[in-house]
Amino acid sequence: MKVTFLGTGTSQGIPFIGCQCSVCTSIDKKDNRLRSSVWVETPEASIIIDSGPDFRYQMLRAKVRKIDAIIFTHGHKDHIAGLDDIRPYNFHDNKPIEVYATEETQQALRREYQYIFSNITYPGIPQISLNTINASDTFTVKGLDIQPISVLHYKMEVLGFRIGNFSYITDANYIAPKELLKVKGSEAFVVNALRHEPHISHYTLKEAIEVAKTAEVKETYFTHISHQLGLHADVESRLPDGMHLSYDGLTLHL
Ligand SMILES: [Zn+2]
Ligand SMILES: [Zn+2]
Ligand SMILES: [Zn+2]
């Protein structure tokens, strides 16, 4: 399995427009972060988790030729805003894109993209085929098992996913012990770490490190990062063994 980090930034991305801080003006490419998304490739399937506002550029940058499914973690704009740009895949494959989302996330998609779901259709609109998932049931994409992990983003349920030895959790500030058990034994575990100061709906770096310590995984990668976290190289050098800051373009072979 190959995992490519397409974006590792929080909802505003880095640089934050108009900001002159050391991170936003850094010349280290690892300090540039598009909105969070990953691409999971296995012999069976090519899967994108979340299609945020940078989706089009992410597909071009990583040269994603084929998508078997887009899986959504939740309905916040920084995770769904790029869905309109699946149209080239519809065109090349001449079929809808399979989309996997909970009922709650589907409500956000219907709100945001009423023209996709409207009875009045016209040529060239995105074509998607909706598959309903829930936190407790493993589902399958092209024979590949995907186990949802239910986490809390303040009061909102967000889904993480375990795919083989890879576990991905973004936008969380609470994971129940029984849900964290689902990531146990992962070779690579991704979890969000926004910044140092407390936040109402995201883990701080310190909190994310604590989660990683109890998760019983081999390597942990932090994502959904704000410019307030600091320079990539500085933060990375101070992390405990087996923990890393992710960065755009990082690939893992699992
Ligand atoms: Zn987010
Ligand atoms: Zn900044
Ligand atoms: Zn969110």
mmCIF file of C-alpha atoms and ligand atoms in Angstrom:
data_model
loop_
_atom_site.group_PDB
_atom_site.id
_atom_site.type_symbol
_atom_site.label_atom_id
_atom_site.label_comp_id
_atom_site.label_asym_id
_atom_site.label_seq_id
_atom_site.Cartn_x
_atom_site.Cartn_y
_atom_site.Cartn_z
ATOM 1 C CA MET A 1 0.000 0.000 0.000
ATOM 2 C CA LYS A 2 1.187 3.484 -0.817
ATOM 3 C CA VAL A 3 -0.080 6.544 1.041
ATOM 4 C CA THR A 4 0.544 10.062 -0.286
ATOM 5 C CA PHE A 5 -0.168 13.123 1.838
ATOM 6 C CA LEU A 6 -1.903 15.491 -0.592
ATOM 7 C CA GLY A 7 -2.431 18.193 2.020
ATOM 8 C CA THR A 8 -1.509 18.528 5.690
ATOM 9 C CA GLY A 9 -2.771 22.003 6.584
ATOM 10 C CA THR A 10 -5.680 23.258 8.638
ATOM 11 C CA SER A 11 -8.744 24.882 7.050
ATOM 12 C CA GLN A 12 -6.918 28.079 6.008
ATOM 13 C CA GLY A 13 -3.851 26.301 4.629
ATOM 14 C CA ILE A 14 -0.280 27.597 4.996
ATOM 15 C CA PRO A 15 0.647 30.293 4.090
ATOM 16 C CA PHE A 16 -2.326 31.954 5.759
ATOM 17 C CA ILE A 17 -3.299 34.769 3.364
ATOM 18 C CA GLY A 18 -1.584 38.046 4.289
ATOM 19 C CA CYS A 19 0.407 36.581 7.200
ATOM 20 C CA GLN A 20 4.064 37.578 7.534
ATOM 21 C CA CYS A 21 5.009 35.100 10.285
ATOM 22 C CA SER A 22 8.133 32.962 9.985
ATOM 23 C CA VAL A 23 6.118 29.891 8.950
ATOM 24 C CA CYS A 24 4.032 31.633 6.289
ATOM 25 C CA THR A 25 7.145 33.248 4.792
ATOM 26 C CA SER A 26 9.388 30.175 5.185
ATOM 27 C CA ILE A 27 11.321 29.014 2.118
ATOM 28 C CA ASP A 28 11.168 25.396 3.362
ATOM 29 C CA LYS A 29 8.641 23.643 1.089
ATOM 30 C CA LYS A 30 7.541 21.562 4.082
ATOM 31 C CA ASP A 31 6.052 24.732 5.577
ATOM 32 C CA ASN A 32 3.600 25.019 2.654
ATOM 33 C CA ARG A 33 0.474 23.040 3.437
ATOM 34 C CA LEU A 34 -2.657 22.574 1.354
ATOM 35 C CA ARG A 35 -5.880 21.508 3.043
ATOM 36 C CA SER A 36 -5.772 17.992 4.547
ATOM 37 C CA SER A 37 -6.294 14.973 2.303
ATOM 38 C CA VAL A 38 -4.556 11.659 1.588
ATOM 39 C CA TRP A 39 -4.364 9.300 -1.367
ATOM 40 C CA VAL A 40 -4.313 5.578 -0.586
ATOM 41 C CA GLU A 41 -3.237 3.218 -3.360
ATOM 42 C CA THR A 42 -3.395 -0.555 -3.088
ATOM 43 C CA PRO A 43 -3.348 -3.243 -5.775
ATOM 44 C CA GLU A 44 -7.160 -3.218 -5.506
ATOM 45 C CA ALA A 45 -8.048 0.440 -5.316
ATOM 46 C CA SER A 46 -7.146 4.129 -5.565
ATOM 47 C CA ILE A 47 -8.884 6.030 -2.780
ATOM 48 C CA ILE A 48 -8.928 9.711 -1.858
ATOM 49 C CA ILE A 49 -9.890 10.673 1.694
ATOM 50 C CA ASP A 50 -11.613 14.118 1.569
ATOM 51 C CA SER A 51 -11.748 16.512 -1.369
ATOM 52 C CA GLY A 52 -11.132 19.945 0.089
ATOM 53 C CA PRO A 53 -10.726 23.298 -1.689
ATOM 54 C CA ASP A 54 -7.287 22.307 -3.044
ATOM 55 C CA PHE A 55 -8.531 19.057 -4.621
ATOM 56 C CA ARG A 56 -7.916 20.070 -8.251
ATOM 57 C CA TYR A 57 -4.332 21.165 -7.663
ATOM 58 C CA GLN A 58 -3.678 18.143 -5.445
ATOM 59 C CA MET A 59 -4.796 15.778 -8.215
ATOM 60 C CA LEU A 60 -2.525 17.550 -10.720
ATOM 61 C CA ARG A 61 0.436 17.781 -8.351
ATOM 62 C CA ALA A 62 0.323 14.106 -7.320
ATOM 63 C CA LYS A 63 -0.666 12.970 -10.844
ATOM 64 C CA VAL A 64 -3.718 11.015 -9.723
ATOM 65 C CA ARG A 65 -4.895 9.324 -12.918
ATOM 66 C CA LYS A 66 -7.686 7.201 -11.503
ATOM 67 C CA ILE A 67 -10.018 7.371 -8.495
ATOM 68 C CA ASP A 68 -12.100 4.383 -7.405
ATOM 69 C CA ALA A 69 -13.625 6.175 -4.422
ATOM 70 C CA ILE A 70 -13.694 9.372 -2.427
ATOM 71 C CA ILE A 71 -14.309 8.795 1.267
ATOM 72 C CA PHE A 72 -15.380 11.678 3.466
ATOM 73 C CA THR A 73 -14.450 12.160 7.101
ATOM 74 C CA HIS A 74 -17.060 14.896 7.702
ATOM 75 C CA GLY A 75 -18.891 17.726 5.988
ATOM 76 C CA HIS A 76 -16.774 20.760 6.870
ATOM 77 C CA LYS A 77 -15.926 22.965 3.923
ATOM 78 C CA ASP A 78 -12.165 22.354 4.110
ATOM 79 C CA HIS A 79 -12.909 18.652 3.473
ATOM 80 C CA ILE A 80 -15.634 18.806 0.810
ATOM 81 C CA ALA A 81 -15.167 22.047 -1.144
ATOM 82 C CA GLY A 82 -13.339 20.497 -4.112
ATOM 83 C CA LEU A 83 -15.884 17.874 -5.123
ATOM 84 C CA ASP A 84 -16.966 19.758 -8.252
ATOM 85 C CA ASP A 85 -13.538 19.052 -9.747
ATOM 86 C CA ILE A 86 -14.173 15.304 -10.092
ATOM 87 C CA ARG A 87 -15.638 16.107 -13.523
ATOM 88 C CA PRO A 88 -12.474 15.172 -15.476
ATOM 89 C CA TYR A 89 -12.599 11.693 -13.886
ATOM 90 C CA ASN A 90 -16.245 11.362 -14.955
ATOM 91 C CA PHE A 91 -15.177 12.380 -18.443
ATOM 92 C CA HIS A 92 -12.202 10.002 -18.708
ATOM 93 C CA ASP A 93 -13.944 6.978 -17.165
ATOM 94 C CA ASN A 94 -17.423 7.769 -18.436
ATOM 95 C CA LYS A 95 -18.979 6.860 -15.096
ATOM 96 C CA PRO A 96 -19.874 8.389 -11.723
ATOM 97 C CA ILE A 97 -17.340 8.561 -8.889
ATOM 98 C CA GLU A 98 -18.182 6.343 -5.926
ATOM 99 C CA VAL A 99 -18.532 8.533 -2.842
ATOM 100 C CA TYR A 100 -18.691 7.129 0.694
ATOM 101 C CA ALA A 101 -20.150 9.331 3.431
ATOM 102 C CA THR A 102 -22.342 9.188 6.523
ATOM 103 C CA GLU A 103 -25.933 10.497 6.401
ATOM 104 C CA GLU A 104 -24.763 13.634 8.223
ATOM 105 C CA THR A 105 -21.956 14.304 5.727
ATOM 106 C CA GLN A 106 -24.353 13.615 2.851
ATOM 107 C CA GLN A 107 -26.592 16.409 4.177
ATOM 108 C CA ALA A 108 -23.637 18.789 3.886
ATOM 109 C CA LEU A 109 -22.932 17.556 0.341
ATOM 110 C CA ARG A 110 -26.578 18.073 -0.650
ATOM 111 C CA ARG A 111 -26.531 21.596 0.793
ATOM 112 C CA GLU A 112 -23.258 22.520 -0.841
ATOM 113 C CA TYR A 113 -23.911 20.865 -4.188
ATOM 114 C CA GLN A 114 -27.658 21.109 -4.721
ATOM 115 C CA TYR A 115 -27.086 21.126 -8.496
ATOM 116 C CA ILE A 116 -25.475 17.667 -8.325
ATOM 117 C CA PHE A 117 -28.511 16.238 -6.554
ATOM 118 C CA SER A 118 -31.186 18.244 -8.372
ATOM 119 C CA ASN A 119 -33.748 16.499 -10.590
ATOM 120 C CA ILE A 120 -33.035 19.118 -13.199
ATOM 121 C CA THR A 121 -29.854 17.911 -14.784
ATOM 122 C CA TYR A 122 -27.633 19.395 -17.463
ATOM 123 C CA PRO A 123 -24.537 18.191 -19.287
ATOM 124 C CA GLY A 124 -21.196 18.519 -17.571
ATOM 125 C CA ILE A 125 -22.283 18.470 -13.932
ATOM 126 C CA PRO A 126 -20.316 16.186 -11.591
ATOM 127 C CA GLN A 127 -21.603 12.633 -11.447
ATOM 128 C CA ILE A 128 -21.372 10.815 -8.158
ATOM 129 C CA SER A 129 -22.788 7.597 -6.796
ATOM 130 C CA LEU A 130 -23.480 7.912 -3.080
ATOM 131 C CA ASN A 131 -22.753 5.075 -0.653
ATOM 132 C CA THR A 132 -23.940 5.469 2.929
ATOM 133 C CA ILE A 133 -21.523 4.434 5.645
ATOM 134 C CA ASN A 134 -21.689 4.544 9.438
ATOM 135 C CA ALA A 135 -19.240 4.450 12.287
ATOM 136 C CA SER A 136 -19.849 0.834 13.266
ATOM 137 C CA ASP A 137 -19.740 -1.050 9.975
ATOM 138 C CA THR A 138 -16.688 -1.941 7.937
ATOM 139 C CA PHE A 139 -17.270 -1.328 4.244
ATOM 140 C CA THR A 140 -15.488 -2.474 1.124
ATOM 141 C CA VAL A 141 -14.107 -0.592 -1.875
ATOM 142 C CA LYS A 142 -13.097 -2.925 -4.716
ATOM 143 C CA GLY A 143 -12.477 -5.751 -2.254
ATOM 144 C CA LEU A 144 -10.499 -3.552 0.139
ATOM 145 C CA ASP A 145 -11.874 -3.469 3.710
ATOM 146 C CA ILE A 146 -12.167 -0.056 5.342
ATOM 147 C CA GLN A 147 -13.017 0.209 9.017
ATOM 148 C CA PRO A 148 -14.502 3.512 10.205
ATOM 149 C CA ILE A 149 -13.328 4.966 13.517
ATOM 150 C CA SER A 150 -15.739 7.301 15.312
ATOM 151 C CA VAL A 151 -14.095 10.384 16.839
ATOM 152 C CA LEU A 152 -15.361 13.699 18.178
ATOM 153 C CA HIS A 153 -14.601 17.128 16.685
ATOM 154 C CA TYR A 154 -16.043 19.106 19.629
ATOM 155 C CA LYS A 155 -19.644 17.802 19.396
ATOM 156 C CA MET A 156 -19.565 16.608 15.809
ATOM 157 C CA GLU A 157 -18.934 12.984 14.878
ATOM 158 C CA VAL A 158 -16.070 12.633 12.409
ATOM 159 C CA LEU A 159 -14.957 9.354 10.883
ATOM 160 C CA GLY A 160 -11.399 8.159 10.853
ATOM 161 C CA PHE A 161 -10.510 5.124 8.761
ATOM 162 C CA ARG A 162 -8.335 2.067 9.164
ATOM 163 C CA ILE A 163 -7.207 0.524 5.896
ATOM 164 C CA GLY A 164 -4.892 -2.433 6.485
ATOM 165 C CA ASN A 165 -1.917 -1.163 8.507
ATOM 166 C CA PHE A 166 -2.811 2.478 7.943
ATOM 167 C CA SER A 167 -5.059 4.556 10.223
ATOM 168 C CA TYR A 168 -6.137 8.114 9.441
ATOM 169 C CA ILE A 169 -7.854 10.493 11.865
ATOM 170 C CA THR A 170 -8.265 14.180 11.097
ATOM 171 C CA ASP A 171 -10.334 16.848 12.872
ATOM 172 C CA ALA A 172 -10.665 15.337 16.329
ATOM 173 C CA ASN A 173 -10.209 16.354 19.905
ATOM 174 C CA TYR A 174 -11.580 13.204 21.529
ATOM 175 C CA ILE A 175 -11.216 9.517 20.712
ATOM 176 C CA ALA A 176 -13.003 7.038 22.974
ATOM 177 C CA PRO A 177 -10.757 4.201 24.210
ATOM 178 C CA LYS A 178 -12.737 1.570 22.311
ATOM 179 C CA GLU A 179 -12.364 3.531 19.075
ATOM 180 C CA LEU A 180 -8.633 4.065 19.653
ATOM 181 C CA LEU A 181 -8.312 0.276 19.942
ATOM 182 C CA LYS A 182 -9.167 0.120 16.232
ATOM 183 C CA VAL A 183 -5.843 1.766 15.357
ATOM 184 C CA LYS A 184 -3.787 -0.552 17.580
ATOM 185 C CA GLY A 185 -0.994 -2.293 15.674
ATOM 186 C CA SER A 186 -1.028 0.174 12.766
ATOM 187 C CA GLU A 187 2.277 0.663 10.986
ATOM 188 C CA ALA A 188 1.326 4.275 10.328
ATOM 189 C CA PHE A 189 -1.182 6.288 12.328
ATOM 190 C CA VAL A 190 -2.159 9.805 11.256
ATOM 191 C CA VAL A 191 -3.822 12.128 13.749
ATOM 192 C CA ASN A 192 -4.479 15.866 13.802
ATOM 193 C CA ALA A 193 -2.294 18.282 15.791
ATOM 194 C CA LEU A 194 -3.363 21.871 15.129
ATOM 195 C CA ARG A 195 -1.095 24.074 17.265
ATOM 196 C CA HIS A 196 0.207 24.501 20.835
ATOM 197 C CA GLU A 197 -2.657 26.596 22.289
ATOM 198 C CA PRO A 198 -5.876 24.744 23.198
ATOM 199 C CA HIS A 199 -8.635 24.645 20.578
ATOM 200 C CA ILE A 200 -12.312 23.788 20.946
ATOM 201 C CA SER A 201 -12.362 21.038 18.302
ATOM 202 C CA HIS A 202 -8.777 19.993 17.514
ATOM 203 C CA TYR A 203 -5.995 18.303 19.437
ATOM 204 C CA THR A 204 -3.023 20.429 20.384
ATOM 205 C CA LEU A 205 0.376 18.901 19.587
ATOM 206 C CA LYS A 206 0.770 17.878 23.237
ATOM 207 C CA GLU A 207 -2.629 16.176 23.274
ATOM 208 C CA ALA A 208 -1.912 14.434 19.970
ATOM 209 C CA ILE A 209 1.400 13.131 21.353
ATOM 210 C CA GLU A 210 -0.483 11.679 24.343
ATOM 211 C CA VAL A 211 -2.950 9.961 21.991
ATOM 212 C CA ALA A 212 -0.069 8.578 19.930
ATOM 213 C CA LYS A 213 1.611 7.202 23.068
ATOM 214 C CA THR A 214 -1.481 5.190 24.032
ATOM 215 C CA ALA A 215 -2.389 4.083 20.507
ATOM 216 C CA GLU A 216 0.161 1.226 20.337
ATOM 217 C CA VAL A 217 1.258 1.971 16.788
ATOM 218 C CA LYS A 218 4.643 1.908 15.064
ATOM 219 C CA GLU A 219 4.871 5.399 13.597
ATOM 220 C CA THR A 220 2.624 8.440 14.067
ATOM 221 C CA TYR A 221 2.274 11.369 11.648
ATOM 222 C CA PHE A 222 0.588 14.616 12.700
ATOM 223 C CA THR A 223 -1.580 16.497 10.210
ATOM 224 C CA HIS A 224 -4.160 19.350 9.851
ATOM 225 C CA ILE A 225 -1.471 21.782 10.973
ATOM 226 C CA SER A 226 -1.809 25.543 11.570
ATOM 227 C CA HIS A 227 0.926 28.136 10.953
ATOM 228 C CA GLN A 228 0.743 28.671 14.719
ATOM 229 C CA LEU A 229 2.429 25.292 15.311
ATOM 230 C CA GLY A 230 5.817 26.661 14.212
ATOM 231 C CA LEU A 231 8.419 25.805 11.586
ATOM 232 C CA HIS A 232 8.289 22.222 10.352
ATOM 233 C CA ALA A 233 11.997 21.570 10.924
ATOM 234 C CA ASP A 234 11.933 22.994 14.495
ATOM 235 C CA VAL A 235 8.847 21.091 15.594
ATOM 236 C CA GLU A 236 9.918 17.845 13.904
ATOM 237 C CA SER A 237 13.312 17.886 15.661
ATOM 238 C CA ARG A 238 11.645 17.971 19.097
ATOM 239 C CA LEU A 239 9.127 15.147 18.620
ATOM 240 C CA PRO A 240 9.427 11.861 20.542
ATOM 241 C CA ASP A 241 10.760 8.765 18.738
ATOM 242 C CA GLY A 242 8.297 7.276 16.286
ATOM 243 C CA MET A 243 6.436 10.573 15.846
ATOM 244 C CA HIS A 244 6.664 12.936 12.888
ATOM 245 C CA LEU A 245 5.059 15.986 11.379
ATOM 246 C CA SER A 246 3.568 15.052 8.045
ATOM 247 C CA TYR A 247 4.153 17.352 5.074
ATOM 248 C CA ASP A 248 2.634 17.712 1.634
ATOM 249 C CA GLY A 249 4.046 15.136 -0.734
ATOM 250 C CA LEU A 250 5.202 12.723 1.980
ATOM 251 C CA THR A 251 4.677 9.151 0.816
ATOM 252 C CA LEU A 252 4.587 6.012 2.942
ATOM 253 C CA HIS A 253 5.017 2.474 1.683
ATOM 254 C CA LEU A 254 3.245 0.096 4.034
HETATM 255 ZN ZN ZN B 1 -10.657 20.341 8.851
HETATM 256 ZN ZN ZN B 2 1.530 32.807 9.477
HETATM 257 ZN ZN ZN B 3 -13.671 19.990 10.619
#
